[in-house]
Amino acid sequence: MVNGEHSFSSNLWSSSLFLKLSSFFISLVPCSTLATTILCFLLSDNQSSSSVVVVAVVFHAMNTQPEQVCYQPPKMYTLGVWLGDNPLNYSLPLLTLQLFLVFTTTRFFCYILRPLKQPRVVSEILGGIVLGPSFLGRSETFRRIVFPPRGTVVLNTVGMFGLMYCVFLIGVKMDPGLMRKSGRKALLIGMAGMILPLIMVTFISLSLGQFLLKEPQNALMLSFLAALLPITSFAVLIPILCELRLLNSDLGRLATTTSILSDIWGWFLMVLFIVLQASSSSPAKSAWALFSVVALVSSIVFVIRPMTLWIVSQTPKGRPVAEIYILFILVLVLVIGFFSDMIGANSFNGALVLGLAIPDGPPLGDALVDKLDCIISGLLLPLYYAMSGLKTDVFAIHDLKTWTFLQIIFITSCLGKLLGTLLPSLYYKMPFHDAFSLSLLMNSKGLVEVITFNLWKDLKLLDDQSFTILVLSTVTTTAAVTPLMRFFYEPSKKYVVHGRRTIEHSRPETEITILTCVHTQSNVPSLIKILEASHPTPESPILVYPIHLIQLVGRSIPLIVPHDLSRPSFKTRGTNQSEPIINAFRIFQERHEDVVSVHPFTSISPSATMHEDVLSLALHKKVTFMIIPFHKQPLVGGGMEHNNAIETMNRNILSNAPCSVGILIDHAVEGNMYTQSGQLLYRIGVFFFGGDDDREALAYAGRMAIHPCVSITIVRYFSPDSIKDQSKARRLDEEAISYFKAKNMRNNRVSYGESMVKDSEQIVKAISSITSENYDLLMVGMRHERCALLSAELAGWSECPELGVIGDLLASKDLSSTALVLVIRQQAHVRSKPKQEQAPFYNIIQPYGASNSGYEAQGDDASIRYSSRSSSRSSTRSYKY
């Protein structure tokens, strides 16, 4: 017993001596969470389970006193319940339970708030609040078992560790170049959105500051609070834009650029706060703190960034970054975090600067995000947000004056941010709905605010009541942004344009603008075949906008990059995959000099919002016709590969396109045929059932018919009921057919035929007989609402409804055709029609021929007549169905 007492006294004396020495060392170097945590573990004695050690967690801050916490030394591994051990008395099982509870609780809130499209930061903080003293933590038993004081050090360490790597990833995903390219508009909106609320909040704070705590240091805290609240968190805004499908929109790009400027300002404020904290003790310490921050940033910019660029240059094109380089950078994050903590700049500030120095996108940025994003964003960052919720105690709110004051501060800041963003946006002629929606987005709050509130709470600048009020206000403000945005802003409305953007309504001698979407190099040959057949001439040239669509990986900000083919080098970071595609279109332009102009683009964006880049480009470039690849691509060994992302993108394009759209189905077999003279002959078949889409297909075929190496066969199908139809749509169909006949009267490469069909079975047999012939391209309209046979009997069998009934049939693998298939949908959305609706160009031509029905019906059989209008001969081919 004496020996035990002597051992306990010796341990306590040595621990006390070591504590004093360590406290002295920390007083020389500004405090860090990591340093104090290391001190706690050094003081622990894993060999003794009964002795009690006093650990001092020292925060080197202005007017803060050391806080002493008594607990048993941490023990890692349990012997098991069968030997009488309680696993929750050991660090690892306790941490595992805490992580499990945090993960399940935050995911539960994510699930129930998903219909409201809430960002994850809201769910994660709410999960922490439920586990904290506001709800479950009110139970002394729950708090003692699950979140005891001895488990706080380990949990906080893991949370801060995750925060450091999360902020590093945010820096990797950011593009610092956007700050240089932001332009006056984003810069002015960002500055006004920061300055106006800063002035308003400062005025309110000075007027009502006596209602808050009376300590002298609160003057500094209130100044920084006024500057902090107008900040828009980049890490919170990006998920909101993704959820609202606005990331690729003009509004989303402007909001992203403005938030980066705002976020950089917020991180700068945190560093400035640290420097001013040091200056409170002596000017010399302030100078050393500033010098150390500048030295650290300079070493990252001028030493580490060139190293990362060298790593990128050493990585072969198309190959992943070597594992040793990834490990080196991950260790480098720890080193920079340690030195940042040592100089008082906090580990996450150094990690952010290091992340900004890493080249975003492939190959290095992609690899880092791929390695870290799941565990960091899925588990460790929610843990940090939940820790903030665990510190939030709604029962600590007891002072009505403090609550009123902070609510006034928050509301004033939001109003100032709203006006500061709205007014300059209106100055730049933005529509009011867009400007107001941007103002709402700029009120999103999150990571920067939560980090700062936690820092102030640790420094005793905020009590439990003020911390709770600020956290709850942050959550409420951010949660309100998404529902308000969904109410005020409808992005699809901007794609509804005045006037017709169709081939049918375009004059033959005018330039036609075509946008082609490219996902992979395999899409290029078929697209160029279609463009070749479109027959550009000096009287009717073609303007082509190819856009290569690349999945966004390794960055948060989407890019749309224009390429200038007149320059010898058009390389842009992250667009190396586009080079072969752009070269193919460059060659196409060179073959058709003076009649074809190609302006390629590369879009790097998430698949969920990729259609926004396509639609925006079509809108701004006044595109007449858009060609998009089908979502099913042929495989080398046979069969078709189904791409859900492309299918969703195609449906979004069809729903909102400001022009006509064609879906190109490629069966991956060359369809070119050569005549005996060696001249290329391209055979095209067109199915005409009637309607807007079929007329658009007919108009496009009429343009192709001028090409000297293209032969076209038009087959028109009738049903017994359609002959009696006297509607306006039927009259337009007749005018379109008459104009096509008149235009190609002397063209011996154009054939026209008509067929009577009485049921869906005859339709299928008729189409099968045509597709069995050696055509290179088959064209048909997408919608056939007036054809009762198609809509009633065949619609239920469609595998791809977006293609329409006939388009789905032509895309089916059951047909033996190897031809390309172009399924066309005419522009569907036109804003408020003018008094005299824009008419098709062909209706000013005198109709050719008086007969509207060239079919022959013999009993139950249907006959197709092909007529060459340029010769006196007429041939009839009959097929038994």
Short mmCIF file of C-alpha atoms in Angstrom, two decimals, residues 187-494:
data_model
loop_
_atom_site.label_atom_id
_atom_site.label_comp_id
_atom_site.label_asym_id
_atom_site.label_seq_id
_atom_site.Cartn_x
_atom_site.Cartn_y
_atom_site.Cartn_z
CA LEU A 187 -16.25 41.42 -58.76
CA LEU A 188 -18.71 44.27 -58.26
CA ILE A 189 -21.51 41.96 -57.09
CA GLY A 190 -19.14 40.20 -54.70
CA MET A 191 -17.79 43.46 -53.25
CA ALA A 192 -21.23 45.06 -52.88
CA GLY A 193 -22.55 41.89 -51.27
CA MET A 194 -19.78 42.12 -48.66
CA ILE A 195 -19.54 45.86 -48.03
CA LEU A 196 -23.23 46.79 -47.67
CA PRO A 197 -24.09 44.16 -45.02
CA LEU A 198 -20.79 44.92 -43.26
CA ILE A 199 -21.78 48.58 -42.92
CA MET A 200 -25.33 47.75 -41.84
CA VAL A 201 -24.30 45.12 -39.26
CA THR A 202 -21.53 47.33 -37.88
CA PHE A 203 -23.99 50.17 -37.37
CA ILE A 204 -26.47 47.88 -35.60
CA SER A 205 -23.71 46.33 -33.49
CA LEU A 206 -22.41 49.70 -32.32
CA SER A 207 -25.94 50.85 -31.57
CA LEU A 208 -27.10 47.76 -29.69
CA GLY A 209 -23.81 46.22 -28.54
CA GLN A 210 -24.47 46.88 -24.90
CA PHE A 211 -27.08 44.13 -24.91
CA LEU A 212 -24.43 41.46 -25.51
CA LEU A 213 -21.80 40.27 -23.07
CA LYS A 214 -19.89 43.07 -21.41
CA GLU A 215 -16.32 41.73 -21.72
CA PRO A 216 -13.92 44.11 -23.53
CA GLN A 217 -12.88 41.52 -26.11
CA ASN A 218 -16.43 41.40 -27.51
CA ALA A 219 -15.77 44.59 -29.46
CA LEU A 220 -13.23 42.66 -31.58
CA MET A 221 -15.59 39.70 -31.86
CA LEU A 222 -18.51 41.90 -32.98
CA SER A 223 -16.33 43.51 -35.67
CA PHE A 224 -15.40 40.13 -37.05
CA LEU A 225 -18.99 38.90 -36.77
CA ALA A 226 -20.12 41.83 -38.91
CA ALA A 227 -17.51 40.89 -41.53
CA LEU A 228 -18.16 37.13 -41.25
CA LEU A 229 -21.94 36.93 -41.70
CA PRO A 230 -22.01 38.26 -45.32
CA ILE A 231 -19.72 35.40 -46.42
CA THR A 232 -21.19 32.85 -48.84
CA SER A 233 -19.77 29.42 -48.19
CA PHE A 234 -18.44 27.83 -51.38
CA ALA A 235 -18.63 24.35 -49.83
CA VAL A 236 -22.36 24.82 -49.08
CA LEU A 237 -23.32 26.68 -52.28
CA ILE A 238 -22.03 23.99 -54.68
CA PRO A 239 -24.32 21.22 -53.30
CA ILE A 240 -27.29 23.62 -53.39
CA LEU A 241 -26.59 24.48 -57.04
CA CYS A 242 -26.26 20.77 -57.85
CA GLU A 243 -29.54 20.00 -56.09
CA LEU A 244 -31.33 22.77 -58.00
CA ARG A 245 -29.65 21.73 -61.30
CA LEU A 246 -28.15 25.22 -61.63
CA LEU A 247 -24.45 24.45 -61.47
CA ASN A 248 -23.97 24.83 -65.25
CA SER A 249 -26.37 27.72 -65.71
CA ASP A 250 -25.28 31.33 -66.12
CA LEU A 251 -26.78 32.07 -62.72
CA GLY A 252 -24.89 29.17 -61.15
CA ARG A 253 -21.56 30.17 -62.69
CA LEU A 254 -21.95 33.75 -61.47
CA ALA A 255 -22.92 32.55 -57.98
CA THR A 256 -19.93 30.18 -57.90
CA THR A 257 -17.43 32.84 -58.91
CA THR A 258 -18.86 35.31 -56.41
CA SER A 259 -18.79 32.73 -53.62
CA ILE A 260 -15.11 31.98 -54.25
CA LEU A 261 -14.28 35.66 -53.78
CA SER A 262 -16.43 35.68 -50.64
CA ASP A 263 -14.89 32.47 -49.28
CA ILE A 264 -11.33 33.71 -49.79
CA TRP A 265 -12.32 36.83 -47.86
CA GLY A 266 -13.62 34.64 -45.04
CA TRP A 267 -10.42 32.62 -44.75
CA PHE A 268 -8.44 35.85 -44.82
CA LEU A 269 -10.54 37.16 -41.93
CA MET A 270 -9.71 34.09 -39.85
CA VAL A 271 -5.99 34.59 -40.41
CA LEU A 272 -6.34 38.30 -39.64
CA PHE A 273 -8.17 37.46 -36.44
CA ILE A 274 -5.23 35.31 -35.35
CA VAL A 275 -2.74 38.07 -36.14
CA LEU A 276 -4.79 40.62 -34.18
CA GLN A 277 -5.04 38.17 -31.29
CA ALA A 278 -1.25 37.99 -31.24
CA SER A 279 -0.95 41.79 -31.43
CA SER A 280 -2.98 42.11 -28.25
CA SER A 281 -0.03 40.80 -26.28
CA SER A 282 2.81 42.61 -28.11
CA PRO A 283 3.50 44.15 -31.55
CA ALA A 284 6.54 41.91 -31.95
CA LYS A 285 4.44 38.77 -31.71
CA SER A 286 2.02 40.22 -34.23
CA ALA A 287 4.87 40.89 -36.66
CA TRP A 288 6.27 37.38 -36.19
CA ALA A 289 2.80 35.86 -36.67
CA LEU A 290 2.31 37.80 -39.91
CA PHE A 291 5.81 36.94 -41.15
CA SER A 292 5.31 33.23 -40.43
CA VAL A 293 1.99 33.17 -42.33
CA VAL A 294 3.58 34.90 -45.35
CA ALA A 295 6.54 32.51 -45.24
CA LEU A 296 4.27 29.46 -45.13
CA VAL A 297 2.14 30.66 -48.04
CA SER A 298 5.23 31.57 -50.06
CA SER A 299 6.76 28.15 -49.54
CA ILE A 300 3.54 26.51 -50.76
CA VAL A 301 3.28 28.74 -53.84
CA PHE A 302 6.93 28.80 -54.90
CA VAL A 303 8.13 25.38 -53.75
CA ILE A 304 5.25 22.92 -53.46
CA ARG A 305 3.22 24.05 -56.48
CA PRO A 306 6.14 23.60 -58.92
CA MET A 307 6.56 20.13 -57.45
CA THR A 308 2.92 19.26 -58.16
CA LEU A 309 3.22 20.60 -61.71
CA TRP A 310 6.28 18.38 -62.15
CA ILE A 311 4.22 15.40 -60.93
CA VAL A 312 1.59 16.20 -63.58
CA SER A 313 4.26 16.43 -66.29
CA GLN A 314 5.69 13.06 -65.23
CA THR A 315 2.31 11.34 -65.58
CA PRO A 316 1.77 9.86 -69.07
CA LYS A 317 -1.32 11.05 -70.89
CA GLY A 318 -4.33 8.93 -70.00
CA ARG A 319 -2.52 7.13 -67.17
CA PRO A 320 -3.24 7.50 -63.42
CA VAL A 321 -0.85 9.34 -61.11
CA ALA A 322 1.69 7.07 -59.43
CA GLU A 323 0.67 5.95 -55.94
CA ILE A 324 3.86 7.31 -54.38
CA TYR A 325 2.96 10.84 -55.46
CA ILE A 326 -0.51 10.56 -53.93
CA LEU A 327 0.96 9.36 -50.64
CA PHE A 328 3.52 12.16 -50.73
CA ILE A 329 0.79 14.82 -51.05
CA LEU A 330 -1.34 13.26 -48.32
CA VAL A 331 1.63 13.33 -45.95
CA LEU A 332 2.35 16.87 -47.08
CA VAL A 333 -1.11 17.90 -45.88
CA LEU A 334 -0.16 16.71 -42.39
CA VAL A 335 3.16 18.57 -42.49
CA ILE A 336 1.56 21.82 -43.64
CA GLY A 337 -1.21 21.39 -41.06
CA PHE A 338 1.37 20.92 -38.30
CA PHE A 339 3.34 24.05 -39.24
CA SER A 340 0.10 26.03 -39.66
CA ASP A 341 -0.93 25.02 -36.16
CA MET A 342 2.52 25.84 -34.83
CA ILE A 343 2.41 29.43 -36.10
CA GLY A 344 -1.20 29.85 -34.90
CA ALA A 345 -2.83 29.88 -38.34
CA ASN A 346 -4.82 26.66 -37.70
CA SER A 347 -4.23 23.51 -39.68
CA PHE A 348 -7.21 23.95 -42.02
CA ASN A 349 -5.94 27.33 -43.27
CA GLY A 350 -2.66 25.79 -44.37
CA ALA A 351 -4.51 22.84 -45.88
CA LEU A 352 -6.69 25.22 -47.91
CA VAL A 353 -3.69 27.06 -49.38
CA LEU A 354 -2.05 23.73 -50.18
CA GLY A 355 -5.25 22.54 -51.90
CA LEU A 356 -5.38 25.70 -54.01
CA ALA A 357 -1.78 25.01 -55.11
CA ILE A 358 -2.71 21.55 -56.44
CA PRO A 359 -3.68 21.60 -60.16
CA ASP A 360 -7.40 20.83 -60.26
CA GLY A 361 -8.89 18.30 -62.64
CA PRO A 362 -7.05 15.39 -64.23
CA PRO A 363 -4.74 13.79 -63.52
CA LEU A 364 -3.67 14.90 -60.03
CA GLY A 365 -6.82 16.61 -58.79
CA ASP A 366 -8.96 13.72 -60.01
CA ALA A 367 -6.79 11.17 -58.22
CA LEU A 368 -6.83 13.02 -54.89
CA VAL A 369 -10.59 13.52 -54.95
CA ASP A 370 -11.12 9.90 -55.94
CA LYS A 371 -8.99 8.69 -53.02
CA LEU A 372 -10.34 11.00 -50.32
CA ASP A 373 -13.79 12.30 -51.19
CA CYS A 374 -15.86 9.33 -50.04
CA ILE A 375 -14.40 8.94 -46.54
CA ILE A 376 -13.93 12.67 -45.94
CA SER A 377 -17.25 13.99 -47.26
CA GLY A 378 -19.21 10.92 -46.24
CA LEU A 379 -17.99 10.43 -42.67
CA LEU A 380 -15.41 12.84 -41.27
CA LEU A 381 -16.94 16.16 -42.36
CA PRO A 382 -20.40 15.13 -41.05
CA LEU A 383 -18.61 14.30 -37.81
CA TYR A 384 -17.29 17.87 -37.56
CA TYR A 385 -20.73 19.35 -38.28
CA ALA A 386 -22.27 16.96 -35.77
CA MET A 387 -19.71 18.05 -33.17
CA SER A 388 -21.01 21.59 -33.63
CA GLY A 389 -24.51 20.26 -33.06
CA LEU A 390 -23.32 18.41 -29.95
CA LYS A 391 -22.18 21.76 -28.51
CA THR A 392 -25.54 23.34 -29.28
CA ASP A 393 -27.90 23.49 -26.30
CA VAL A 394 -31.27 25.10 -26.95
CA PHE A 395 -31.95 25.08 -23.20
CA ALA A 396 -29.00 27.45 -22.75
CA ILE A 397 -31.03 30.24 -24.40
CA HIS A 398 -32.39 32.18 -21.46
CA ASP A 399 -31.49 35.82 -22.10
CA LEU A 400 -34.08 37.49 -24.35
CA LYS A 401 -31.82 40.51 -24.96
CA THR A 402 -28.97 38.41 -26.33
CA TRP A 403 -31.33 36.37 -28.49
CA THR A 404 -33.00 39.53 -29.85
CA PHE A 405 -29.67 41.22 -30.53
CA LEU A 406 -28.19 38.29 -32.47
CA GLN A 407 -31.39 37.78 -34.46
CA ILE A 408 -31.35 41.45 -35.43
CA ILE A 409 -27.70 41.04 -36.46
CA PHE A 410 -28.52 37.99 -38.59
CA ILE A 411 -31.59 39.52 -40.24
CA THR A 412 -29.72 42.76 -40.94
CA SER A 413 -26.87 40.80 -42.52
CA CYS A 414 -29.27 38.82 -44.73
CA LEU A 415 -31.09 41.97 -45.85
CA GLY A 416 -27.79 43.71 -46.53
CA LYS A 417 -26.56 40.71 -48.53
CA LEU A 418 -29.84 40.62 -50.44
CA LEU A 419 -29.67 44.31 -51.37
CA GLY A 420 -25.91 44.26 -51.94
CA THR A 421 -26.33 41.49 -54.49
CA LEU A 422 -29.63 42.57 -56.01
CA LEU A 423 -28.78 46.19 -56.83
CA PRO A 424 -25.55 45.63 -58.82
CA SER A 425 -27.20 42.65 -60.58
CA LEU A 426 -30.02 44.92 -61.77
CA TYR A 427 -27.39 47.47 -62.76
CA TYR A 428 -25.93 44.88 -65.13
CA LYS A 429 -29.39 44.36 -66.71
CA MET A 430 -30.05 40.97 -65.15
CA PRO A 431 -33.74 40.01 -65.10
CA PHE A 432 -35.29 40.67 -61.70
CA HIS A 433 -36.07 36.98 -61.08
CA ASP A 434 -32.46 36.05 -61.82
CA ALA A 435 -31.07 38.88 -59.69
CA PHE A 436 -33.34 38.03 -56.75
CA SER A 437 -32.51 34.32 -57.04
CA LEU A 438 -28.80 35.15 -57.01
CA SER A 439 -29.35 37.24 -53.87
CA LEU A 440 -31.01 34.27 -52.18
CA LEU A 441 -28.15 31.95 -53.15
CA MET A 442 -25.60 34.38 -51.75
CA ASN A 443 -27.23 34.05 -48.33
CA SER A 444 -26.14 30.40 -48.06
CA LYS A 445 -23.98 29.82 -45.02
CA GLY A 446 -22.03 26.88 -43.69
CA LEU A 447 -18.45 25.76 -43.22
CA VAL A 448 -16.65 29.08 -42.67
CA GLU A 449 -19.25 30.27 -40.18
CA VAL A 450 -19.33 26.98 -38.26
CA ILE A 451 -15.53 26.85 -38.02
CA THR A 452 -15.39 30.43 -36.79
CA PHE A 453 -18.15 29.95 -34.20
CA ASN A 454 -16.35 26.87 -32.84
CA LEU A 455 -13.08 28.81 -32.69
CA TRP A 456 -14.71 31.68 -30.81
CA LYS A 457 -16.38 29.27 -28.40
CA ASP A 458 -13.04 27.60 -27.67
CA LEU A 459 -11.52 31.03 -27.09
CA LYS A 460 -14.35 31.92 -24.69
CA LEU A 461 -15.52 34.75 -26.91
CA LEU A 462 -18.93 33.07 -27.15
CA ASP A 463 -20.85 31.51 -24.32
CA ASP A 464 -23.14 28.52 -24.79
CA GLN A 465 -26.16 30.72 -25.37
CA SER A 466 -24.58 32.90 -28.07
CA PHE A 467 -23.01 29.88 -29.79
CA THR A 468 -26.37 28.08 -29.90
CA ILE A 469 -28.18 31.10 -31.30
CA LEU A 470 -25.57 31.63 -34.04
CA VAL A 471 -25.52 27.97 -35.08
CA LEU A 472 -29.31 27.72 -35.19
CA SER A 473 -29.52 30.95 -37.19
CA THR A 474 -26.96 29.60 -39.66
CA VAL A 475 -28.92 26.37 -40.12
CA THR A 476 -32.24 28.21 -40.50
CA THR A 477 -30.87 30.67 -43.07
CA THR A 478 -29.29 27.95 -45.20
CA ALA A 479 -32.36 25.71 -44.95
CA ALA A 480 -34.60 28.53 -46.22
CA VAL A 481 -32.55 29.16 -49.38
CA THR A 482 -33.50 26.03 -51.35
CA PRO A 483 -37.31 26.21 -50.93
CA LEU A 484 -37.32 29.92 -51.74
CA MET A 485 -35.17 29.29 -54.82
CA ARG A 486 -37.52 26.57 -56.06
CA PHE A 487 -40.44 28.95 -55.59
CA PHE A 488 -38.97 32.04 -57.26
CA TYR A 489 -36.74 30.59 -59.98
CA GLU A 490 -37.75 28.32 -62.85
CA PRO A 491 -34.66 27.70 -65.01
CA SER A 492 -36.52 26.09 -67.92
CA LYS A 493 -38.38 29.32 -68.73
CA LYS A 494 -35.26 30.94 -70.18
#
